[in-house]
PDB file of C-alpha atoms in Angstrom:
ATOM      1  CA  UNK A   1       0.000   0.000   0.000  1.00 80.00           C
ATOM      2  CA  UNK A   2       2.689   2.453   1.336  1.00 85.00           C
ATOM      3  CA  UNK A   3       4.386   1.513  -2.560  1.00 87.00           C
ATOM      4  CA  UNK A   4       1.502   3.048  -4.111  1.00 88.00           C
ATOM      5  CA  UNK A   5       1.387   5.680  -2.424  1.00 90.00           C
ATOM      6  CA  UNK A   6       4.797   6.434  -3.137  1.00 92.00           C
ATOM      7  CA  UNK A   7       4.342   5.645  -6.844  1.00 92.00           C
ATOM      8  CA  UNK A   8       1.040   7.873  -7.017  1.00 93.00           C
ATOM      9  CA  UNK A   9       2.874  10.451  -5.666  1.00 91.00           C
ATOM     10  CA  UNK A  10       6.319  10.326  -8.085  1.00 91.00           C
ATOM     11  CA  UNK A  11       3.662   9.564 -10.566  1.00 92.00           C
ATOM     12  CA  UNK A  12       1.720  13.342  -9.670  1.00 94.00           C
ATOM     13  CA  UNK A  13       5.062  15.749  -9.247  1.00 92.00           C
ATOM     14  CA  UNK A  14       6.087  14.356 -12.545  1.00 89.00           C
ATOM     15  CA  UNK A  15       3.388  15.403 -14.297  1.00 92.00           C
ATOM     16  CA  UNK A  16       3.101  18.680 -13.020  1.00 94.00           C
ATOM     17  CA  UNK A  17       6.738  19.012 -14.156  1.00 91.00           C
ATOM     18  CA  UNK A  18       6.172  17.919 -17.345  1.00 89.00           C
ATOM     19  CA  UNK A  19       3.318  20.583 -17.233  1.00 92.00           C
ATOM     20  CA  UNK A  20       5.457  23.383 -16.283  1.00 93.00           C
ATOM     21  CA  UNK A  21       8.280  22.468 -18.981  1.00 91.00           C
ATOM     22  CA  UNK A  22       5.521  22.256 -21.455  1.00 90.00           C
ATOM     23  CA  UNK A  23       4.383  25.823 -21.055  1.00 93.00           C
ATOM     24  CA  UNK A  24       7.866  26.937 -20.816  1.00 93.00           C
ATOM     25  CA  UNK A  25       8.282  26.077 -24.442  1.00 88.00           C
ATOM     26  CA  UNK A  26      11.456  24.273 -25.755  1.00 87.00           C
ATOM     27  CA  UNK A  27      14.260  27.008 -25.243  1.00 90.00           C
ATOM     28  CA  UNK A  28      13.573  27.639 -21.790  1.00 94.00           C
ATOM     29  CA  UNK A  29      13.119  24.313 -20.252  1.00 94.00           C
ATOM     30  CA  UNK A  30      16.434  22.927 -22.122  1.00 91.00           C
ATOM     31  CA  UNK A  31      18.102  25.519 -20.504  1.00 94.00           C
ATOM     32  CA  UNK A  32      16.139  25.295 -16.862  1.00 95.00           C
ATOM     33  CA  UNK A  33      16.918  21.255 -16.765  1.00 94.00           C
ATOM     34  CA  UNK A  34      20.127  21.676 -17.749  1.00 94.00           C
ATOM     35  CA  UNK A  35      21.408  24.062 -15.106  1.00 95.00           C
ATOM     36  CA  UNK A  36      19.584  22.199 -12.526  1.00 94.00           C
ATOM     37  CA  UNK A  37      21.044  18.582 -13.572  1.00 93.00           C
ATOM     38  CA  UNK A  38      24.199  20.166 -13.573  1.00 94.00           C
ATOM     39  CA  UNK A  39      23.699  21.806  -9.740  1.00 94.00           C
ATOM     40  CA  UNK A  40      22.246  18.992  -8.401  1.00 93.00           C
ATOM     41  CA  UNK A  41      23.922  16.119 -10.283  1.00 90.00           C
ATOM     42  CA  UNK A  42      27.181  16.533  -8.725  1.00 88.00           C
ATOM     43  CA  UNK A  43      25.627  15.799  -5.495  1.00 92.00           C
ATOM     44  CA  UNK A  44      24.534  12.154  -6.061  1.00 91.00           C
ATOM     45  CA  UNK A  45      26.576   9.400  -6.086  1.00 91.00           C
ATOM     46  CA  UNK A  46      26.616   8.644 -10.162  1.00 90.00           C
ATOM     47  CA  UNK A  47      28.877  11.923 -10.031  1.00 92.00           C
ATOM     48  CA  UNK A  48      31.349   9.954  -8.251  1.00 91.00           C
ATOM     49  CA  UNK A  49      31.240   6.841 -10.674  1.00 92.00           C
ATOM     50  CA  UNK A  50      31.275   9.170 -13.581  1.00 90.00           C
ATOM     51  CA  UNK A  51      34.797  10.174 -12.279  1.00 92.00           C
ATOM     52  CA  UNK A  52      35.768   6.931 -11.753  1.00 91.00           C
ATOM     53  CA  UNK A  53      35.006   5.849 -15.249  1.00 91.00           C
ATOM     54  CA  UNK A  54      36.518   8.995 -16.647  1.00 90.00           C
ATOM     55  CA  UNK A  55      39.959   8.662 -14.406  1.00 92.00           C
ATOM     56  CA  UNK A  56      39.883   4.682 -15.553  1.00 91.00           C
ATOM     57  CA  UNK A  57      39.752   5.816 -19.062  1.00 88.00           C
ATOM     58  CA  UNK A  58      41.939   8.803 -19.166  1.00 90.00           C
ATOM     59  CA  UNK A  59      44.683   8.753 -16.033  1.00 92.00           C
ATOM     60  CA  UNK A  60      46.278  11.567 -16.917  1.00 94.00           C
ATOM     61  CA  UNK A  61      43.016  14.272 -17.045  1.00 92.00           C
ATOM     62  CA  UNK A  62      43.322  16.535 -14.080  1.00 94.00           C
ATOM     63  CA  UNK A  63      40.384  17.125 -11.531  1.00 92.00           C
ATOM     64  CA  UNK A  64      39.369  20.369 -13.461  1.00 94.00           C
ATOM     65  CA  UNK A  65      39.426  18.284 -17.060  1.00 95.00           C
ATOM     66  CA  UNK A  66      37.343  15.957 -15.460  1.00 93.00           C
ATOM     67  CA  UNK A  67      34.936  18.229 -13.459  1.00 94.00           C
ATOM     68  CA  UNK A  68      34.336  20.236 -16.644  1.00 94.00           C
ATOM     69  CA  UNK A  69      33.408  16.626 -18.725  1.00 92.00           C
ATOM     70  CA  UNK A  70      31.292  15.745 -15.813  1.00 93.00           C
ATOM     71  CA  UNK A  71      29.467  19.119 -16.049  1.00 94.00           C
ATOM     72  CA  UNK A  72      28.390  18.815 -19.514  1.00 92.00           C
ATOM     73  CA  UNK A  73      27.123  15.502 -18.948  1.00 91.00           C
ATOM     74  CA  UNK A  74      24.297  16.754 -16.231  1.00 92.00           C
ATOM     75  CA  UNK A  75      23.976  19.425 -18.863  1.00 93.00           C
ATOM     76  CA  UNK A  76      23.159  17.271 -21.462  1.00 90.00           C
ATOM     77  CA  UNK A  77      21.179  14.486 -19.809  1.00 90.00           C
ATOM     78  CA  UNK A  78      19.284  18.113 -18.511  1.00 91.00           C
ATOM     79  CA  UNK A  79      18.542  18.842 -21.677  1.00 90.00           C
ATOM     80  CA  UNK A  80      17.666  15.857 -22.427  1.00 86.00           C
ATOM     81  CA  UNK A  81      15.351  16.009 -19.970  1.00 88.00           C
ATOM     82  CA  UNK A  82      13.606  19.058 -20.544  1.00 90.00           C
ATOM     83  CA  UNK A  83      13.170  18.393 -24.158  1.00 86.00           C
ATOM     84  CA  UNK A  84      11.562  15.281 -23.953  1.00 84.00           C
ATOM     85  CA  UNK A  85       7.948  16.767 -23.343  1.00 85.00           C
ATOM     86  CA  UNK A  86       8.600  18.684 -26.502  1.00 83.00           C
ATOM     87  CA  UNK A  87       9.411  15.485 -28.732  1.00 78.00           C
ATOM     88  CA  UNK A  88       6.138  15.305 -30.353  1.00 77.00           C
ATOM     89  CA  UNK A  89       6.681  18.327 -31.911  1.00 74.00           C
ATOM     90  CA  UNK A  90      10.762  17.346 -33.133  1.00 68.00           C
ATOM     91  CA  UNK A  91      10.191  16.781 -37.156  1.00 67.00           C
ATOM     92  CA  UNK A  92      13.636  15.749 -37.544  1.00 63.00           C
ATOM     93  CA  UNK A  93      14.172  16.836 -41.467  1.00 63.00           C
ATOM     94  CA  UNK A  94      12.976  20.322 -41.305  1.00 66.00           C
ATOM     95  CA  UNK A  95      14.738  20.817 -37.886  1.00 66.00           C
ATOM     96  CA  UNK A  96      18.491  22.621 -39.097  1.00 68.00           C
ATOM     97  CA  UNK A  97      20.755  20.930 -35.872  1.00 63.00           C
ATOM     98  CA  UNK A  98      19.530  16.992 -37.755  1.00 66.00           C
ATOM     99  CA  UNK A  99      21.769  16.241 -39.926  1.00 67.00           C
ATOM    100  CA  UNK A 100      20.736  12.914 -42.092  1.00 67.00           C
ATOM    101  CA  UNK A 101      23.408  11.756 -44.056  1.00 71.00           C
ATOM    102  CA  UNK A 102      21.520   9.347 -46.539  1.00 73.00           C
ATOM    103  CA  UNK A 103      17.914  10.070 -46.534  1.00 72.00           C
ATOM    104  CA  UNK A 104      17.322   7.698 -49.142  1.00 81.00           C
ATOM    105  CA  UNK A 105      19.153   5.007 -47.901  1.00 77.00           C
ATOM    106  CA  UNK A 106      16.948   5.324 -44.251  1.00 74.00           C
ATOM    107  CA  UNK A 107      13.496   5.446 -46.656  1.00 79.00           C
ATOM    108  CA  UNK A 108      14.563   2.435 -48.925  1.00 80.00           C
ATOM    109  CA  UNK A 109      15.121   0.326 -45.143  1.00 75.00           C
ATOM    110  CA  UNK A 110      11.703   1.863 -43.870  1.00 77.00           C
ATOM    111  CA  UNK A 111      10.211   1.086 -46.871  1.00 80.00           C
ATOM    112  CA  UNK A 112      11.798  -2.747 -46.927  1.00 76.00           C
ATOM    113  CA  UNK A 113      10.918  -2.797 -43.468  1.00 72.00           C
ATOM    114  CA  UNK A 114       7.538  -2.451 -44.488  1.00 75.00           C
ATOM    115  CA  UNK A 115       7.080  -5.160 -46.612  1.00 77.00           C
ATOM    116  CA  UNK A 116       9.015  -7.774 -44.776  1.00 74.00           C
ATOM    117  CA  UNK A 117       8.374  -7.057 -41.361  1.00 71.00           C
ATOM    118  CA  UNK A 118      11.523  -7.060 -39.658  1.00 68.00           C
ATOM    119  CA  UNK A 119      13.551  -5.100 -37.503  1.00 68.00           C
ATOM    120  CA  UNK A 120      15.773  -2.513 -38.360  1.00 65.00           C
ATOM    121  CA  UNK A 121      19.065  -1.415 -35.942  1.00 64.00           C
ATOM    122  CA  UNK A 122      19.934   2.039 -35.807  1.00 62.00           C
ATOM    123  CA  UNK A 123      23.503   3.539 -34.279  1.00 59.00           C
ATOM    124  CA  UNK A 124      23.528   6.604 -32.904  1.00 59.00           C
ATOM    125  CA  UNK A 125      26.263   9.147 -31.869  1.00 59.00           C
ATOM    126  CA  UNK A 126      24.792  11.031 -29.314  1.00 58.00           C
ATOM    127  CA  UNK A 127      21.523  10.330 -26.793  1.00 53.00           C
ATOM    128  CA  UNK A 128      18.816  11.500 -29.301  1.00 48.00           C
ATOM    129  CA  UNK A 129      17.868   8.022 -30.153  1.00 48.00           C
ATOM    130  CA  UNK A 130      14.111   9.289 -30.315  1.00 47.00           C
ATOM    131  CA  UNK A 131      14.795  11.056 -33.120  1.00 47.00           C
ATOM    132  CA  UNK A 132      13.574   7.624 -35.728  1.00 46.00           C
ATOM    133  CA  UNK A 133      10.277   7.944 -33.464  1.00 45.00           C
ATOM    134  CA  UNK A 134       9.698  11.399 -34.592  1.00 43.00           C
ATOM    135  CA  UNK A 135      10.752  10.531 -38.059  1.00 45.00           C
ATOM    136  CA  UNK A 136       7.246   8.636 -38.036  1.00 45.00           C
ATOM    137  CA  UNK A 137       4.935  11.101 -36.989  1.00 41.00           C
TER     138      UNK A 137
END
C-alpha cells in the first residue's frame, strides 16, 4: 500500500513538471533542466562513478578536465530532460541541428521494413535516439 502511495505520488510531481516544462516552451526548459542537472547532479553518487570511469579511461586528465566533462554531462542528460515533453513536436528533417546523411538510404530500409516485417538497428552518436520515433509522426 505504502508503494503506491509512493508511486502515485512520483507519478503526480512528474506530471506537473512535465506541465510546467511544457508551457515553458522548448528554449527555456532545455536551458532550466540543464542548469539544474548540472547543480544537483554533482551531489549524487553517479557523479562519483562518472569520475571513476573517466579517471579509468583517461589517467592523466586533471580534476578540473574531469569536473568540466562531468558538467556537460548533467547538462546534457538536462537537456535531455527538458526536451523530452517537446518530442512530439521534433520533425527531424525540417529541424536545421539533424543532420541525415543518406535520406534515401533510411526510406529504402523503412520502406523494406515495411514489406518484410523485420527489424531494423539504428547507431547513434549522441543520446537523441528518439529522433527515428519522430521521423514517423
Amino acid at each position: 500500500m505504502f508503494k503506491v502511495l509512493i508511486d502515485f505520488f512520483v507519478g503526480t510531481v512528474l506530471f506537473i513538471i512535465f506541465l510546467i516544462l511544457k508551457v515553458l516552451g522548448k528554449r527555456i526548459s532545455s536551458n532550466l533542466c540543464a542548469t539544474i542537472f548540472s547543480t544537483f547532479g554533482a551531489l549524487t553518487k553517479f557523479e562519483h562513478i562518472a569520475k571513476k570511469n573517466i579517471l579509468f579511461v583517461w589517467p592523466e586528465k586533471k580534476d578540473t578536465e574531469v569536473k568540466k566533462i562531468t558538467n556537460k554531462m548533467w547538462k546534457n542528460i538536462g537537456r535531455n530532460f527538458g526536451e523530452l515533453i517537446h518530442l512530439k513536436n521534433y520533425k527531424p528533417l525540417n529541424c536545421s541541428q539533424t543532420k541525415i546523411i543518406d535520406l534515401k538510404k533510411v526510406e529504402q530500409l523503412i520502406s523494406l521494413n515495411n514489406k518484410k516485417k523485420r527489424g531494423i538497428v539504428f547507431f547513434f552518436c549522441s543520446l537523441w535516439k528518439l529522433g527515428v520515433r519522430a521521423y514517423y509522426n
